[in-house]
Amino acid sequence: MAKAEAILSQHQLRITQSRKSVLTAFIENNHALSQPDLEKMLESDCDRVTIYRILDSFLDKGILHRVPDNEGKQKYALCDACTAHHHHDEHLHFKCNNCGKTECLDEIPMPEIQLPSGYQVEEWNMLLQGVCAECSEA
Amino acid sequence: MAKAEAILSQHQLRITQSRKSVLTAFIENNHALSQPDLEKMLESDCDRVTIYRILDSFLDKGILHRVPDNEGKQKYALCDACTAHHHHDEHLHFKCNNCGKTECLDEIPMPEIQLPSGYQVEEWNMLLQGVCAECSEA
DNA sequence: GTTTATGCAAATTCTTTGCAATACT
DNA sequence: AGTATTGCAAAGAATTTGCATAAAC
């Protein structure tokens, strides 16, 4: 919780109970979360609409980044190296087809890719799908 | 339209007006489409629900594949090399932050990636974002 | 005390399901 | 004729907006 408060004040955001709850949920889970996920986790802790607004403000400040998904789910994950002005989203996302969780594999370097001329790339996101380490053990 | 009929019969799907319209929309647009996109394009041509069901059956048969998106939009695109049993989704998707269109860059090879042990990868999708060739000209 | 964030109500959009009517082979 | 597909109605999620209240600084 202390970490959550630190992140909030670091980004000039007022420290509220709702924001701390949402941020703590991301800190304690190492996978991407959607608004519906958070709504279930936080239950009566804070209002449905508040969660949407908090997610927006966290995106704005660069605390979170959007995670690509192929099923139309809007997911978010903690940005370690992001700032408000530039998102360093150059990392891999692994989505498990068994448990449904998407995790960020920050430690794996993004491969080099040669695009046709005319394309200006601002963000790279890689979405791998299969069975995650946890699920393939069980 | 002839091409649409060929694809349908090739996949043992009955040739109906609705399916031809949906498939033609994909053939004529070289970018990923969502159900709401199609609903606007086809207007009174066919029912909202029918589009959902057609998209499902096309996914089933491997005519379409799901395209990753980071804004919670469920998008689909034509599969060139896909079959009903195996999706060859190993290609790049480029989403333009200006016009919002996502196109498949089939010709660019997917880079090799080394994952930690325990991860079994079944599908690879790369989502690049920036400004597309068309938008950077204008 | 001022500003910003929250909660509630309500509206809008996206998606799914059931069933009777219709179109395809 | 027989089966698969469609349209309509209706329900259920997900998301957005407006405004008064409450909390943070």
Coordinates of C-alpha atoms (C1' of nucleotides) in Angstrom, one line a residue:
Chain A
M1 CA 0.0 0.0 0.0
A2 CA 2.9 2.3 0.7
K3 CA 4.2 1.6 -2.7
A4 CA 0.8 2.6 -4.2
E5 CA 0.9 5.9 -2.4
A6 CA 4.4 6.6 -3.6
I7 CA 3.4 6.0 -7.2
L8 CA 0.4 8.2 -6.8
S9 CA 2.2 11.2 -5.4
Q10 CA 5.0 10.7 -7.8
H11 CA 2.5 11.3 -10.6
Q12 CA 0.8 14.2 -8.9
L13 CA -2.4 12.3 -8.3
R14 CA -4.4 12.8 -5.1
I15 CA -4.2 9.9 -2.8
T16 CA -7.6 8.4 -2.4
Q17 CA -8.9 5.1 -1.1
S18 CA -10.2 4.1 -4.5
R19 CA -7.0 4.8 -6.3
K20 CA -4.9 3.0 -3.7
S21 CA -7.2 -0.1 -4.1
V22 CA -7.0 -0.1 -7.9
L23 CA -3.2 0.4 -7.9
T24 CA -2.6 -2.2 -5.2
A25 CA -4.6 -4.7 -7.3
F26 CA -2.2 -4.2 -10.1
I27 CA 0.9 -4.4 -7.8
E28 CA -0.3 -7.6 -6.2
N29 CA -1.2 -9.3 -9.5
N30 CA 1.5 -9.8 -12.1
H31 CA -1.0 -10.0 -15.0
A32 CA -3.1 -7.7 -17.0
L33 CA -6.5 -6.6 -15.6
S34 CA -9.7 -5.4 -17.2
Q35 CA -12.3 -3.1 -15.6
P36 CA -14.6 -6.0 -15.0
D37 CA -11.8 -7.9 -13.3
L38 CA -11.2 -5.0 -11.0
E39 CA -14.9 -4.6 -10.3
K40 CA -15.1 -8.1 -9.1
M41 CA -11.9 -7.8 -7.0
L42 CA -12.8 -4.6 -5.4
E43 CA -16.5 -5.4 -5.0
S44 CA -18.0 -2.7 -2.7
D45 CA -14.6 -1.0 -2.3
C46 CA -15.4 1.5 -5.0
D47 CA -17.9 2.3 -7.7
R48 CA -18.0 0.8 -11.1
V49 CA -17.7 4.1 -12.8
T50 CA -14.9 5.2 -10.5
I51 CA -12.8 2.3 -11.7
Y52 CA -13.2 3.5 -15.3
R53 CA -12.1 7.0 -14.4
I54 CA -9.2 5.8 -12.4
L55 CA -8.0 3.6 -15.3
D56 CA -8.2 6.6 -17.6
S57 CA -6.2 8.8 -15.3
F58 CA -3.6 6.1 -14.7
L59 CA -3.2 5.7 -18.5
D60 CA -2.8 9.5 -18.8
K61 CA -0.1 9.6 -16.2
G62 CA 1.7 6.6 -17.7
I63 CA 1.2 4.4 -14.6
L64 CA -0.6 1.8 -16.7
H65 CA -0.4 0.8 -20.4
R66 CA -3.0 -0.9 -22.6
V67 CA -2.4 -4.5 -23.2
P68 CA -3.4 -6.0 -26.6
D69 CA -6.0 -8.7 -26.7
N70 CA -7.6 -10.6 -29.5
E71 CA -11.0 -11.1 -27.9
G72 CA -12.1 -7.6 -27.5
K73 CA -11.2 -7.3 -23.8
Q74 CA -9.8 -4.0 -22.7
K75 CA -6.8 -4.8 -20.5
Y76 CA -4.3 -2.8 -18.6
A77 CA -1.0 -3.5 -16.9
L78 CA 1.6 -1.7 -14.8
C79 CA 4.2 0.3 -16.7
D80 CA 7.6 0.0 -15.1
A81 CA 9.4 2.3 -17.4
C82 CA 6.7 4.4 -18.8
T83 CA 6.3 8.1 -18.2
A84 CA 3.4 10.4 -19.1
H85 CA 5.0 11.4 -22.3
H86 CA 6.4 8.2 -23.7
H87 CA 5.3 4.7 -23.2
H88 CA 7.9 2.1 -23.4
D89 CA 5.6 -0.7 -24.3
E90 CA 8.2 -2.6 -26.2
H91 CA 7.7 -5.8 -24.4
L92 CA 6.0 -9.1 -24.9
H93 CA 2.6 -10.1 -23.6
F94 CA 1.8 -13.7 -23.0
K95 CA -1.8 -14.8 -22.8
C96 CA -2.6 -18.2 -21.5
N97 CA -5.4 -20.0 -23.3
N98 CA -6.0 -22.1 -20.3
C99 CA -6.3 -19.6 -17.3
G100 CA -6.9 -16.6 -19.5
K101 CA -4.3 -14.4 -17.8
T102 CA -2.0 -12.1 -19.7
E103 CA 1.4 -11.4 -18.3
C104 CA 4.1 -9.0 -19.4
L105 CA 7.4 -10.6 -20.1
D106 CA 9.6 -7.5 -19.7
E107 CA 12.9 -9.3 -19.5
I108 CA 12.7 -10.6 -23.1
P109 CA 14.1 -8.2 -25.6
M110 CA 11.9 -7.1 -28.5
P111 CA 13.2 -8.4 -31.8
E112 CA 14.2 -6.1 -34.6
I113 CA 11.7 -5.7 -37.4
Q114 CA 12.1 -4.2 -40.8
L115 CA 9.0 -2.4 -42.0
P116 CA 8.2 -1.1 -45.5
S117 CA 9.0 2.5 -46.0
G118 CA 6.4 5.0 -45.0
Y119 CA 5.5 3.3 -41.8
Q120 CA 6.4 5.2 -38.6
V121 CA 6.3 2.9 -35.6
E122 CA 5.6 4.4 -32.2
E123 CA 4.7 1.4 -30.2
W124 CA 5.4 -2.3 -30.4
N125 CA 3.4 -4.9 -28.8
M126 CA 3.8 -8.6 -29.1
L127 CA 1.0 -10.9 -28.1
L128 CA 1.9 -14.6 -27.7
Q129 CA -0.7 -17.1 -26.8
G130 CA -0.5 -20.7 -25.6
V131 CA -0.1 -22.3 -22.2
C132 CA 1.7 -20.4 -19.4
A133 CA 4.4 -21.9 -17.2
E134 CA 2.0 -22.2 -14.3
C135 CA -0.7 -24.0 -16.2
S136 CA 1.6 -26.4 -18.0
E137 CA 2.9 -27.7 -14.7
A138 CA -0.5 -28.6 -13.4
Chain B
M1 CA -18.4 -11.2 -55.4
A2 CA -17.4 -14.3 -57.4
K3 CA -14.4 -14.6 -55.1
A4 CA -16.6 -14.5 -52.1
E5 CA -18.8 -17.3 -53.4
A6 CA -15.7 -19.4 -54.1
I7 CA -14.4 -19.0 -50.6
L8 CA -17.8 -19.9 -49.1
S9 CA -18.3 -23.1 -51.1
Q10 CA -14.6 -24.0 -50.5
H11 CA -15.4 -24.0 -46.8
Q12 CA -18.7 -25.9 -47.1
L13 CA -20.8 -22.9 -46.1
R14 CA -24.1 -22.1 -47.7
I15 CA -24.0 -19.2 -50.1
T16 CA -26.3 -16.5 -48.7
Q17 CA -26.6 -12.9 -49.4
S18 CA -25.5 -11.9 -45.9
R19 CA -22.4 -14.0 -46.0
K20 CA -21.5 -12.7 -49.4
S21 CA -21.9 -9.1 -48.2
V22 CA -19.7 -9.7 -45.1
L23 CA -17.0 -11.5 -47.0
T24 CA -17.0 -9.0 -49.7
A25 CA -16.5 -6.2 -47.2
F26 CA -13.3 -8.0 -46.0
I27 CA -12.1 -8.6 -49.5
E28 CA -12.6 -5.0 -50.5
N29 CA -10.9 -3.6 -47.4
N30 CA -7.4 -4.5 -46.7
H31 CA -7.7 -3.7 -43.0
A32 CA -9.3 -5.4 -40.0
L33 CA -13.0 -4.9 -39.3
S34 CA -15.1 -5.1 -36.2
Q35 CA -18.8 -6.1 -36.0
P36 CA -19.8 -2.4 -35.5
D37 CA -17.7 -1.5 -38.6
L38 CA -19.6 -4.1 -40.6
E39 CA -22.9 -3.0 -39.2
K40 CA -22.4 0.5 -40.4
M41 CA -21.1 -0.6 -43.8
L42 CA -23.8 -3.1 -44.5
E43 CA -26.6 -1.0 -43.0
S44 CA -29.9 -2.5 -44.0
D45 CA -28.2 -5.3 -45.9
C46 CA -28.4 -7.7 -43.0
D47 CA -29.2 -7.8 -39.4
R48 CA -26.9 -6.9 -36.5
V49 CA -27.1 -10.4 -35.0
T50 CA -26.5 -12.1 -38.3
I51 CA -23.2 -10.4 -38.6
Y52 CA -22.1 -11.7 -35.2
R53 CA -23.1 -15.2 -36.3
I54 CA -21.4 -14.9 -39.6
L55 CA -18.2 -13.8 -38.0
D56 CA -18.3 -16.8 -35.7
S57 CA -18.8 -19.2 -38.5
F58 CA -16.0 -17.6 -40.5
L59 CA -13.7 -17.9 -37.5
D60 CA -14.7 -21.5 -37.2
K61 CA -13.9 -22.3 -40.8
G62 CA -10.7 -20.4 -40.7
I63 CA -11.8 -17.8 -43.2
L64 CA -11.1 -15.0 -40.7
H65 CA -8.7 -14.6 -37.8
R66 CA -8.9 -12.4 -34.7
V67 CA -6.8 -9.4 -34.8
P68 CA -5.3 -8.1 -31.5
D69 CA -6.2 -4.6 -30.4
N70 CA -5.4 -2.6 -27.4
E71 CA -8.6 -0.6 -27.1
G72 CA -11.0 -3.4 -26.4
K73 CA -12.3 -3.6 -30.0
Q74 CA -12.9 -7.1 -31.3
K75 CA -11.5 -7.1 -34.8
Y76 CA -11.2 -9.7 -37.6
A77 CA -9.2 -10.0 -40.7
L78 CA -9.0 -12.3 -43.7
C79 CA -6.8 -15.4 -43.3
D80 CA -4.8 -16.1 -46.4
A81 CA -3.1 -19.2 -45.2
C82 CA -5.4 -20.3 -42.5
T83 CA -7.4 -23.6 -42.5
A84 CA -10.1 -24.7 -40.1
H85 CA -7.6 -26.7 -38.1
H86 CA -4.7 -24.4 -37.8
H87 CA -4.4 -20.7 -37.8
H88 CA -1.3 -19.3 -39.3
D89 CA -1.6 -16.0 -37.5
E90 CA 2.1 -15.6 -37.4
H91 CA 2.1 -12.2 -39.0
L92 CA 2.3 -8.6 -38.1
H93 CA -0.6 -6.2 -37.6
F94 CA -0.1 -2.5 -38.0
K95 CA -2.5 -0.2 -36.4
C96 CA -2.5 3.5 -37.4
N97 CA -3.0 5.9 -34.6
N98 CA -4.2 8.4 -37.1
C99 CA -6.8 6.7 -39.2
G100 CA -7.4 3.9 -36.7
K101 CA -7.1 1.1 -39.3
T102 CA -5.3 -2.1 -38.6
E103 CA -3.7 -3.9 -41.5
C104 CA -2.0 -7.3 -41.8
L105 CA 1.6 -7.2 -43.0
D106 CA 1.8 -10.8 -44.2
E107 CA 4.9 -10.4 -46.2
I108 CA 7.1 -9.6 -43.2
P109 CA 8.5 -12.6 -41.4
M110 CA 7.8 -13.1 -37.8
P111 CA 11.0 -12.8 -35.7
E112 CA 12.4 -15.6 -33.6
I113 CA 11.7 -15.3 -29.9
Q114 CA 13.2 -17.3 -27.1
L115 CA 10.8 -17.8 -24.2
P116 CA 11.5 -19.0 -20.7
S117 CA 11.0 -22.7 -20.2
G118 CA 7.5 -23.9 -19.4
Y119 CA 5.7 -21.6 -21.9
Q120 CA 4.1 -23.4 -24.8
V121 CA 3.4 -21.0 -27.6
E122 CA 0.5 -21.7 -29.9
E123 CA 0.0 -18.3 -31.6
W124 CA 2.1 -15.3 -32.2
N125 CA 0.6 -11.9 -32.9
M126 CA 2.5 -8.7 -33.3
L127 CA 0.8 -5.4 -33.0
L128 CA 2.7 -2.4 -34.2
Q129 CA 1.3 1.1 -33.8
G130 CA 2.2 4.4 -35.3
V131 CA 1.4 6.2 -38.5
C132 CA 0.6 4.1 -41.6
A133 CA 2.1 4.7 -45.1
E134 CA -1.1 6.3 -46.4
C135 CA -1.4 8.7 -43.4
S136 CA 2.2 9.8 -43.4
E137 CA 2.0 10.9 -47.0
A138 CA -0.9 13.2 -46.5
Chain C
dG1 C1' -12.0 27.2 1.0
dT2 C1' -11.1 25.5 -3.4
dT3 C1' -10.4 22.0 -6.3
dT4 C1' -10.7 17.3 -7.6
dA5 C1' -12.7 12.7 -7.1
dT6 C1' -16.6 9.9 -6.1
dG7 C1' -21.3 7.8 -6.3
dC8 C1' -25.6 7.3 -8.3
dA9 C1' -28.8 7.4 -12.1
dA10 C1' -29.4 6.9 -16.6
dA11 C1' -28.2 6.4 -21.4
dT12 C1' -25.5 4.2 -25.0
dT13 C1' -22.9 0.7 -27.2
dC14 C1' -21.6 -4.1 -27.7
dT15 C1' -22.7 -9.0 -27.5
dT16 C1' -25.5 -13.1 -26.7
dT17 C1' -29.7 -16.1 -26.7
dG18 C1' -34.3 -18.1 -28.0
dC19 C1' -37.6 -18.9 -31.3
dA20 C1' -40.4 -18.6 -35.3
dA21 C1' -40.0 -17.6 -40.2
dT22 C1' -37.2 -17.9 -44.3
dA23 C1' -33.8 -19.3 -47.7
dC24 C1' -30.5 -22.8 -49.3
dT25 C1' -29.3 -27.3 -51.3
Chain D
dA1 C1' -38.4 -31.9 -48.0
dG2 C1' -35.0 -31.2 -44.8
dT3 C1' -31.6 -28.5 -42.8
dA4 C1' -29.1 -24.4 -42.0
dT5 C1' -29.5 -19.4 -41.7
dT6 C1' -31.8 -15.3 -40.8
dG7 C1' -34.6 -11.6 -38.4
dC8 C1' -36.7 -9.9 -34.5
dA9 C1' -37.3 -9.3 -29.6
dA10 C1' -35.3 -9.2 -25.5
dA11 C1' -31.7 -9.8 -22.1
dG12 C1' -27.2 -9.1 -20.4
dA13 C1' -22.4 -7.0 -20.5
dA14 C1' -19.4 -3.1 -21.0
dT15 C1' -18.7 1.7 -21.2
dT16 C1' -19.8 6.7 -21.1
dT17 C1' -22.0 11.1 -19.4
dG18 C1' -24.1 14.5 -16.1
dC19 C1' -24.7 16.3 -11.8
dA20 C1' -24.8 16.6 -6.9
dT21 C1' -22.1 15.1 -2.8
dA22 C1' -18.0 14.2 -0.5
dA23 C1' -13.1 14.0 0.1
dA24 C1' -8.3 15.7 -0.5
dC25 C1' -5.1 19.4 -0.3

